[in-house]
mmCIF file of C-alpha atoms in Angstrom:
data_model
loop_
_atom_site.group_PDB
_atom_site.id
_atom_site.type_symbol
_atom_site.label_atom_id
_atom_site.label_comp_id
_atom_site.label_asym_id
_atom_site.label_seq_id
_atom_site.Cartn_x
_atom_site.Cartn_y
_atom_site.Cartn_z
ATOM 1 C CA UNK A 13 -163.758 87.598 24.548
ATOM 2 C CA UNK A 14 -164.234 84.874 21.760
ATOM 3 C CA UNK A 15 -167.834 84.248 22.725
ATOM 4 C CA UNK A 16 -168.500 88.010 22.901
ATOM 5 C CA UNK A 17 -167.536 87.618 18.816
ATOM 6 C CA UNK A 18 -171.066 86.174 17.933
ATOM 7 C CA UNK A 19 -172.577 89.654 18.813
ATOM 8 C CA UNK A 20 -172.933 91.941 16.043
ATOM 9 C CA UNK A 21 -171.932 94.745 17.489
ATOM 10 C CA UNK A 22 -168.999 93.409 18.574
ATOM 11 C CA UNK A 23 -168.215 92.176 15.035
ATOM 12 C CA UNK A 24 -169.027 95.783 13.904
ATOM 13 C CA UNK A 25 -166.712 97.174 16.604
ATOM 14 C CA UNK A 26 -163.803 95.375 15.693
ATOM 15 C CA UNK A 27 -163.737 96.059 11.665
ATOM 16 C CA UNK A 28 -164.776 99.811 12.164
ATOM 17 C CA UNK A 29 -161.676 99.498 14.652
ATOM 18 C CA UNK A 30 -159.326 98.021 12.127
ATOM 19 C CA UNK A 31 -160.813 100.532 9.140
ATOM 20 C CA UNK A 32 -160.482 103.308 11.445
ATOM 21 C CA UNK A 33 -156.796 102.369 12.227
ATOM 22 C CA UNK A 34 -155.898 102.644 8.827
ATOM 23 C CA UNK A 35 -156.718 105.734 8.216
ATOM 24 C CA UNK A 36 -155.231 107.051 11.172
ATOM 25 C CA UNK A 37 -151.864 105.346 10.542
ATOM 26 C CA UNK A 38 -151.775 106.890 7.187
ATOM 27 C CA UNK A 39 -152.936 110.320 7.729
ATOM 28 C CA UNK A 40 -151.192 110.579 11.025
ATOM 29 C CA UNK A 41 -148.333 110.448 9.338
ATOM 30 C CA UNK A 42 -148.849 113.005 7.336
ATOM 31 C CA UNK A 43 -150.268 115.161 10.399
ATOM 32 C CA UNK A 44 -146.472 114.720 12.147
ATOM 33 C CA UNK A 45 -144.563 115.017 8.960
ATOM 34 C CA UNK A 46 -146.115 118.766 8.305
ATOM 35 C CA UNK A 47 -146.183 119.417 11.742
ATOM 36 C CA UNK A 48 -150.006 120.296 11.693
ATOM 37 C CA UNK A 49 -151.227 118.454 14.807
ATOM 38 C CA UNK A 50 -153.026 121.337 16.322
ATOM 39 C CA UNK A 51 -154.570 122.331 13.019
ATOM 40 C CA UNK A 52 -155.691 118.621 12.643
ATOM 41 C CA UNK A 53 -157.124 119.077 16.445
ATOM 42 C CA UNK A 54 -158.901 122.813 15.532
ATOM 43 C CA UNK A 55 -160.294 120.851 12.621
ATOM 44 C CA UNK A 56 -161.572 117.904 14.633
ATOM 45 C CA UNK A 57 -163.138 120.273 17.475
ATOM 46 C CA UNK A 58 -164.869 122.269 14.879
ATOM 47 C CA UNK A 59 -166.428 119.370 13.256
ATOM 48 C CA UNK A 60 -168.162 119.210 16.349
ATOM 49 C CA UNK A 61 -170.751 122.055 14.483
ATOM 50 C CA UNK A 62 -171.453 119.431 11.842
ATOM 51 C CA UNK A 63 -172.436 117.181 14.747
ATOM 52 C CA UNK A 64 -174.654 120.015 15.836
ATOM 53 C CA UNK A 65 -176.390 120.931 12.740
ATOM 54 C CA UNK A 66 -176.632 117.413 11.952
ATOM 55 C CA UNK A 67 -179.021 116.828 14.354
ATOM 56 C CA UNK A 68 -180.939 119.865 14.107
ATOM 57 C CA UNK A 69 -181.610 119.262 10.454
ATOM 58 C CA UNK A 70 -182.262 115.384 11.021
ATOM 59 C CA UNK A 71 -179.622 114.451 8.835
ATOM 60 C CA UNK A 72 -177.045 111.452 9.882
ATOM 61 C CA UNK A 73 -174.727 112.621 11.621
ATOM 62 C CA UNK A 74 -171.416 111.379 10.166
ATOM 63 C CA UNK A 75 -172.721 113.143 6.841
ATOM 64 C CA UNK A 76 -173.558 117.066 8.436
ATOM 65 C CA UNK A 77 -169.764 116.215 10.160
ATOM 66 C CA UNK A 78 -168.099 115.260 7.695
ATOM 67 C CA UNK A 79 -169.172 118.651 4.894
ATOM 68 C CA UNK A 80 -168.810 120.698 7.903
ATOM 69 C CA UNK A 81 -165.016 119.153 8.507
ATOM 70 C CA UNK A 82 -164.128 119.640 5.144
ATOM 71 C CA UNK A 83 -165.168 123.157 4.556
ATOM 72 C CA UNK A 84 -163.078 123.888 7.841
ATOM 73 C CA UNK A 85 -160.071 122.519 6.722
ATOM 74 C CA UNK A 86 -160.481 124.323 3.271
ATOM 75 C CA UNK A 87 -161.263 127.314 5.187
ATOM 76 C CA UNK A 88 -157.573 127.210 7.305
ATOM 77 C CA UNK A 89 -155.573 125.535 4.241
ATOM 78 C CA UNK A 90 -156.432 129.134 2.906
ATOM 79 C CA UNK A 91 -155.983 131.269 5.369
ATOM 80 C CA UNK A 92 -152.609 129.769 6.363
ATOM 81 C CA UNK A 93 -150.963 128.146 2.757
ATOM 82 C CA UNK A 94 -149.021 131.508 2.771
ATOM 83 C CA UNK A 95 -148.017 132.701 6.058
ATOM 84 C CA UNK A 96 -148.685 130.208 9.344
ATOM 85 C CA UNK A 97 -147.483 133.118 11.451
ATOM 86 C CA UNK A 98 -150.527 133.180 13.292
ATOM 87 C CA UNK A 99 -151.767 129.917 12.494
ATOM 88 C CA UNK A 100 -152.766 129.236 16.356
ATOM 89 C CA UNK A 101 -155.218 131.998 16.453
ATOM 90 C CA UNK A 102 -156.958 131.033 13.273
ATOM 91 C CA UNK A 103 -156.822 127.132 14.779
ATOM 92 C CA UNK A 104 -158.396 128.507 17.887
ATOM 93 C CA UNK A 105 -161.183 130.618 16.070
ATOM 94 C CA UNK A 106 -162.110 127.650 13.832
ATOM 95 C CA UNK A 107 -161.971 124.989 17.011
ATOM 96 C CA UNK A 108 -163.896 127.441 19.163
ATOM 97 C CA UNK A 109 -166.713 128.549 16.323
ATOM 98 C CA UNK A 110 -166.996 124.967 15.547
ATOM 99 C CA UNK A 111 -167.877 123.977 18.687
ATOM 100 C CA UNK A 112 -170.250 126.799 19.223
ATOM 101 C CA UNK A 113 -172.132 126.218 16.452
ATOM 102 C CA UNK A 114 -172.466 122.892 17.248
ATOM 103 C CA UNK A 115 -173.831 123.435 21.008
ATOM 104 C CA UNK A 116 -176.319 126.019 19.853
ATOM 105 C CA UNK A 117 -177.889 123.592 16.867
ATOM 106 C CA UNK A 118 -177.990 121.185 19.807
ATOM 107 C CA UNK A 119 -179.848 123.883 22.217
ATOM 108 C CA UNK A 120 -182.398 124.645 19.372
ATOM 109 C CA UNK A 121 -183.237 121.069 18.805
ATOM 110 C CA UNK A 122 -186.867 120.551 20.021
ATOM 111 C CA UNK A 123 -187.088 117.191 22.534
ATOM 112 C CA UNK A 124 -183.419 115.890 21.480
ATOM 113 C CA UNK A 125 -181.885 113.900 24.914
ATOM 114 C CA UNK A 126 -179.332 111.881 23.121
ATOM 115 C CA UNK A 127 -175.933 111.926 25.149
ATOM 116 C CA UNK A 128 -173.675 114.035 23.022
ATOM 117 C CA UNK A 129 -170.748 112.261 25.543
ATOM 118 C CA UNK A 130 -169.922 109.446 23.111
ATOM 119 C CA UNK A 131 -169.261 112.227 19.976
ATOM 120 C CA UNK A 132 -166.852 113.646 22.027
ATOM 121 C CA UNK A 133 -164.811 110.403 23.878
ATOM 122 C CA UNK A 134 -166.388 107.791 21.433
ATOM 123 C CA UNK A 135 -168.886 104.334 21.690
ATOM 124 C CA UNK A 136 -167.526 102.009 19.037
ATOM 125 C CA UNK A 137 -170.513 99.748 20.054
ATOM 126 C CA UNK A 138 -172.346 102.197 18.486
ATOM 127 C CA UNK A 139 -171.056 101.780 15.085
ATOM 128 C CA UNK A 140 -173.947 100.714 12.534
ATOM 129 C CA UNK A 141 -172.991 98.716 9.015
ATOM 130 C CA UNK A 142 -173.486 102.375 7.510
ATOM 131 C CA UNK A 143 -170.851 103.833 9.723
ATOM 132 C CA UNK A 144 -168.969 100.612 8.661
ATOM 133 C CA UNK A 145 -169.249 101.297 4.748
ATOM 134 C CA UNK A 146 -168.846 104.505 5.389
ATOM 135 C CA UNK A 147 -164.936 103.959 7.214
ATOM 136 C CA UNK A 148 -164.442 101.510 4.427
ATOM 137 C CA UNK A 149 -165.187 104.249 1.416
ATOM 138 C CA UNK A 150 -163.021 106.567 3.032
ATOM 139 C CA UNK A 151 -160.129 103.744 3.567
ATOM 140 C CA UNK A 152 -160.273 103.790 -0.039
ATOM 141 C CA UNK A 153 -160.373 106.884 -1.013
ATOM 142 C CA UNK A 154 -157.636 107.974 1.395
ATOM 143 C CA UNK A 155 -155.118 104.839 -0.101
ATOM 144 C CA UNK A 156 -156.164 105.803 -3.467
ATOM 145 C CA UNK A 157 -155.271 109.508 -3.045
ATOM 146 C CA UNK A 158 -151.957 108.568 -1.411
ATOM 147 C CA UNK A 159 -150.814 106.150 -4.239
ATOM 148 C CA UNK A 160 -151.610 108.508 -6.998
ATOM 149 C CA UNK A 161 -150.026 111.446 -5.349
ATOM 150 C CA UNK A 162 -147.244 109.850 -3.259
ATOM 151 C CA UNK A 163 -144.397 111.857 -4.515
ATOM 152 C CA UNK A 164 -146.124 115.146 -4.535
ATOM 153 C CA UNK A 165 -147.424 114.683 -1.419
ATOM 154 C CA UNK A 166 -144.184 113.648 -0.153
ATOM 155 C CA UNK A 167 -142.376 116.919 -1.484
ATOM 156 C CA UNK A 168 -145.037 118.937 0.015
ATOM 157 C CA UNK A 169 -144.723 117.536 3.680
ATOM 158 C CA UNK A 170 -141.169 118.098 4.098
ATOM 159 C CA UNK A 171 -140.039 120.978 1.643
ATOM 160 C CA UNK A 172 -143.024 122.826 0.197
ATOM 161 C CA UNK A 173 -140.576 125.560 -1.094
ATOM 162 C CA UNK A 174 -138.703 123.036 -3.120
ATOM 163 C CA UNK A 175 -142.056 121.627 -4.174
ATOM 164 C CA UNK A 176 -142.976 125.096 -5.243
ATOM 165 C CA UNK A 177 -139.880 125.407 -7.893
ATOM 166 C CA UNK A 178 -140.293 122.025 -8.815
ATOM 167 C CA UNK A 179 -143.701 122.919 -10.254
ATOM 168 C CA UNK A 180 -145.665 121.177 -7.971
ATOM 169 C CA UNK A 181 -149.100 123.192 -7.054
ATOM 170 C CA UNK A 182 -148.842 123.108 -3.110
ATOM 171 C CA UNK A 183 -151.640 124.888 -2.285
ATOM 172 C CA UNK A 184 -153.919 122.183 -4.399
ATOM 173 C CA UNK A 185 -151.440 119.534 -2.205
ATOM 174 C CA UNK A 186 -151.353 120.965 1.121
ATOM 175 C CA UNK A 187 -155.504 121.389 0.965
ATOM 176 C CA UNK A 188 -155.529 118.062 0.225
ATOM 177 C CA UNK A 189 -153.828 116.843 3.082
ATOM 178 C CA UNK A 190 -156.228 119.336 4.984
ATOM 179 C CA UNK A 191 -158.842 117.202 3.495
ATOM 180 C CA UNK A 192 -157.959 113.738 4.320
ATOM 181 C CA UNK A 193 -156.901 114.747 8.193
ATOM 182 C CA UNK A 194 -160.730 115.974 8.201
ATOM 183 C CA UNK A 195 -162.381 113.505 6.857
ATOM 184 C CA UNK A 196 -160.206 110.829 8.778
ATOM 185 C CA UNK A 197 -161.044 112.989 11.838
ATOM 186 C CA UNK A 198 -165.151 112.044 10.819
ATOM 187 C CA UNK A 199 -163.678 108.387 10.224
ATOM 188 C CA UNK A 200 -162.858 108.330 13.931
ATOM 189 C CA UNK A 201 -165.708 109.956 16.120
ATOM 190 C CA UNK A 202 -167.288 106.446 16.491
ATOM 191 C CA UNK A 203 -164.326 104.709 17.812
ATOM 192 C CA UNK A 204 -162.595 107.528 20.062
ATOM 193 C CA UNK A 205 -164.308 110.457 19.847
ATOM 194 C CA UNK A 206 -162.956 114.098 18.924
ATOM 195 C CA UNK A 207 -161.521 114.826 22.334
ATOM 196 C CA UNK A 208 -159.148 111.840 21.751
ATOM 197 C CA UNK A 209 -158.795 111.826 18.074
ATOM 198 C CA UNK A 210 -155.263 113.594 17.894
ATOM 199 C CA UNK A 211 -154.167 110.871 20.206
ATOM 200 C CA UNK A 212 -154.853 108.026 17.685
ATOM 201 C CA UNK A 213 -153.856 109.667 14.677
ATOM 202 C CA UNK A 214 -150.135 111.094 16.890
ATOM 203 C CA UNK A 215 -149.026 108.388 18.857
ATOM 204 C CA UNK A 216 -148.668 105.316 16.677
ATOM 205 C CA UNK A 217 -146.546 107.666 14.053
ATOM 206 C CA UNK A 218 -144.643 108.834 16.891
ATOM 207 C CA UNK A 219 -143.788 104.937 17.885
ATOM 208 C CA UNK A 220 -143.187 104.292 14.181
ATOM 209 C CA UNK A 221 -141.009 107.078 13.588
ATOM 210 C CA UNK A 222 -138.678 104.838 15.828
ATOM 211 C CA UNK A 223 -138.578 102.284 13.181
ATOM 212 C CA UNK A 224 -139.336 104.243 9.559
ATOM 213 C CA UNK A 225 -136.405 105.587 7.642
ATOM 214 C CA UNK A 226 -139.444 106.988 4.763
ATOM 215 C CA UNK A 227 -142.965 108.198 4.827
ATOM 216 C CA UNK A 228 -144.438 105.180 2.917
ATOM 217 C CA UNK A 229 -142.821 102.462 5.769
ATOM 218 C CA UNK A 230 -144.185 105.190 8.438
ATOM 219 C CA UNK A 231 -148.243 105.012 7.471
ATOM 220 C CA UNK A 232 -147.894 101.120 7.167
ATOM 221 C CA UNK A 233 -146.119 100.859 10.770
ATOM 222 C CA UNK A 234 -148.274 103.366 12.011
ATOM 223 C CA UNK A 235 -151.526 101.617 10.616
ATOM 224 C CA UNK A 236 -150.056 98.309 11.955
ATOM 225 C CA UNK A 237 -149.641 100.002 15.447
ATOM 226 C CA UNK A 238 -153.159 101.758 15.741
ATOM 227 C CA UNK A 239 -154.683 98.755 13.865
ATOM 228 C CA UNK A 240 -153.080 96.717 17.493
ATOM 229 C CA UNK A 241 -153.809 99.484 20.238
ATOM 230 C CA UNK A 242 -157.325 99.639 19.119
ATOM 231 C CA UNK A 243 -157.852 95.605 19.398
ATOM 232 C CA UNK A 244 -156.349 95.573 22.453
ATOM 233 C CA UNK A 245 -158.334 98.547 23.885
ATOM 234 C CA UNK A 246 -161.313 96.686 22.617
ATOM 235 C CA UNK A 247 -160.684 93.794 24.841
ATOM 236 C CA UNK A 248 -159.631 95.748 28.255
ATOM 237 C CA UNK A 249 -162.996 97.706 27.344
ATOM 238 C CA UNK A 250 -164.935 94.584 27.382
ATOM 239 C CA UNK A 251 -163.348 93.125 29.999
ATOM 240 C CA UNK A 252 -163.464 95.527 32.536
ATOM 241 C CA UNK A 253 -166.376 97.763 31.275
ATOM 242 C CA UNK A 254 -164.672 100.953 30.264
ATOM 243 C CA UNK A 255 -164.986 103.645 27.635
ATOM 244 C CA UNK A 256 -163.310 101.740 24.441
ATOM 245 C CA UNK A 257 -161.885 105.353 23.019
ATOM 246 C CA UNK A 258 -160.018 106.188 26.697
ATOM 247 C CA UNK A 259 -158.789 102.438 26.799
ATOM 248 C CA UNK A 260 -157.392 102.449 22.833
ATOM 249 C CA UNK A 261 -155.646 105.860 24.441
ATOM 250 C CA UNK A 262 -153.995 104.663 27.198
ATOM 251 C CA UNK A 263 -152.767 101.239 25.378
ATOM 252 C CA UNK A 264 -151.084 103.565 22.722
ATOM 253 C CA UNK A 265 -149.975 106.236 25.571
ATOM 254 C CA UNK A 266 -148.344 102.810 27.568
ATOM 255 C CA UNK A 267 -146.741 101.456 24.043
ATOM 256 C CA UNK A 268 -144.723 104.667 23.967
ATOM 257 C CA UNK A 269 -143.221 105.379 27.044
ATOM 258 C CA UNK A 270 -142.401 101.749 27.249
ATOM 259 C CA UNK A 271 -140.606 101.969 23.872
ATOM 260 C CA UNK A 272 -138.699 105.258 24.666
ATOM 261 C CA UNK A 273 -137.740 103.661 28.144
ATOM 262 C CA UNK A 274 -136.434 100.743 26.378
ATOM 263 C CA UNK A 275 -134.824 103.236 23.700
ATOM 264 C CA UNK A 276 -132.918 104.834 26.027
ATOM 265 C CA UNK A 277 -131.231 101.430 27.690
#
C-alpha cells in the first residue's frame, strides 16, 4: 500500500476519505440523536434528482446535488416540524420523486454513457481536487455551525418541546440539522455512494454511543471511528480490488458486532 501513496488519486482518496469521515461522525450523530435516519436516507435517495439534472444541464454534479439535497430537506423539515405522524410517507414521496427525477434527466440526456453505478455505491478514486475542496468547505462549515450553535442544537435533538419554552426557534434549528445531514449526504457520494450513505453516517455513532456519555464526545468518537473504517476499507479495496464504499461498509458493519459481542461477555 505505501508505494500505491505516490499516485494521486490515491492521495486524493485518502483525504476526501478522512474529510468525508468527519462530517459523517458529526452529523451522524445528530441523525441518531433525533432519530431521523430514514429522513436522512429519503433525503440522500432524492438527491439522486440533483445527480440527474446535473447532468442534463452540464453542470458538475456535486453542485445540481447538492441545491437539489437542500431544497429536499427544507421541503420535509416543513412538512414534518409539526406533526411526524406520517413522516414515512412524506420520506417515501421525497426518496421516490427524487429518484425519478433523476432517472428521467438521465433518459433525456442526448449521448450520455457514463456509469451512474459509482453515484449510487461510490468510486473514491474518482474524487478530483474540486471534490476535495469541496469536502473540505463543507468540513468547515459543518464544525463552524456546530460550535456556534452547540447548545441549541443540543436542546433541539433531545427535547424540542423544552427547547420551544426555552425560547429557542426549533423550526430555524431542526431545518438546520435537515441541512447539514443533506449536504453531508452530497459530502459522501464520492466515497460510498447514496445506497450506502446511511451506513457511514449510523454505524460509527452507534459504536460510539458505547463509549459517549454527551453529544460533543459522540461526533469526535464517531469521526475518529469513520475517519478508521474508511482507511481501512481503502486498503482491503486496494488490496483485493473491490468497491471501496461496500468495503468501508462491511469494516464498520464487522467493528460493531464485534464490539456488542464483546459487550455482552
Amino acid at each position: 500500500m505505501l508505494e500505491a501513496l505516490q499516485y494521486d488519486f490515491i492521495q486524493n482518496a485518502i483525504i476526501s476519505g478522512i474529510l468525508v469521515s468527519i462530517a459523517a461522525g458529526i452529523i451522524g450523530s445528530l441523525v441518531v440523536a433525533n432519530k431521523i435516519t430514514f429522513l436522512a436516507g429519503g433525503i440522500a435517495h432524492s438527491s439522486y434528482g440533483g445527480i440527474g439534472l446535473a447532468i442534463f444541464l452540464g453542470i458538475p454534479v456535486l453542485f445540481g446535488a447538492t441545491v437539489f439535497a437542500v431544497a429536499t430537506a427544507m421541503v420535509i423539515a416543513a412538512l414534518t416540524i409539526k406533526s411526524r405522524k406520517r413522516i414515512d410517507a412524506i420520506i417515501g414521496i421525497m426518496w421516490a420523486f427524487g429518484m425519478a427525477v433523476g432517472i428521467i434527466f438521465v433518459d433525456l440526456t442526448p449521448g450520455y454513457n457514463v456509469d451512474l453505478m459509482s453515484y449510487l455505491f461510490g468510486s473514491i478514486i474518482a474524487v478530483s481536487h474540486e471534490d476535495i475542496v469541496y469536502l473540505a468547505i463543507l468540513d468547515v462549515f459543518i464544525i463552524g455551525a456546530v460550535l456556534l450553535f452547540y447548545k441549541q442544537i443540543l436542546a433541539v435533538s433531545y427535547d424540542s418541546e423544552f427547547a420551544l419554552l426555552r425560547g429557542i426557534n426549533v423550526r430555524f434549528f431542526y431545518t438546520l440539522i435537515l441541512i447539514l445531514a443533506a449536504l453531508s449526504v452530497v459530502g459522501a457520494i464520492k466515497v460510498v455512494g447514496l445506497i450506502l450513505v446511511i451506513a457511514l453516517l449510523t454505524i460509527p455513532t452507534y459504536l460510539a454511543e458505547m463509549f459517549a456519555k454527551k453529544l460533543s464526545s459522540m461526533m469526535i468518537i464517531s469521526a475518529f471511528l469513520a475517519t478508521i473504517f474508511t482507511l481501512i476499507g481503502l486498503v482491503i479495496s486496494y488490496y483485493f480490488d473491490i468497491s471501496s464504499g461496500a468495503s468501508i461498509i462491511v469494516v464498520g458493519v464487522a467493528a460493531l458486532l464485534i464490539s456488542k459481542l464483546l459487550g455482552k461477555k
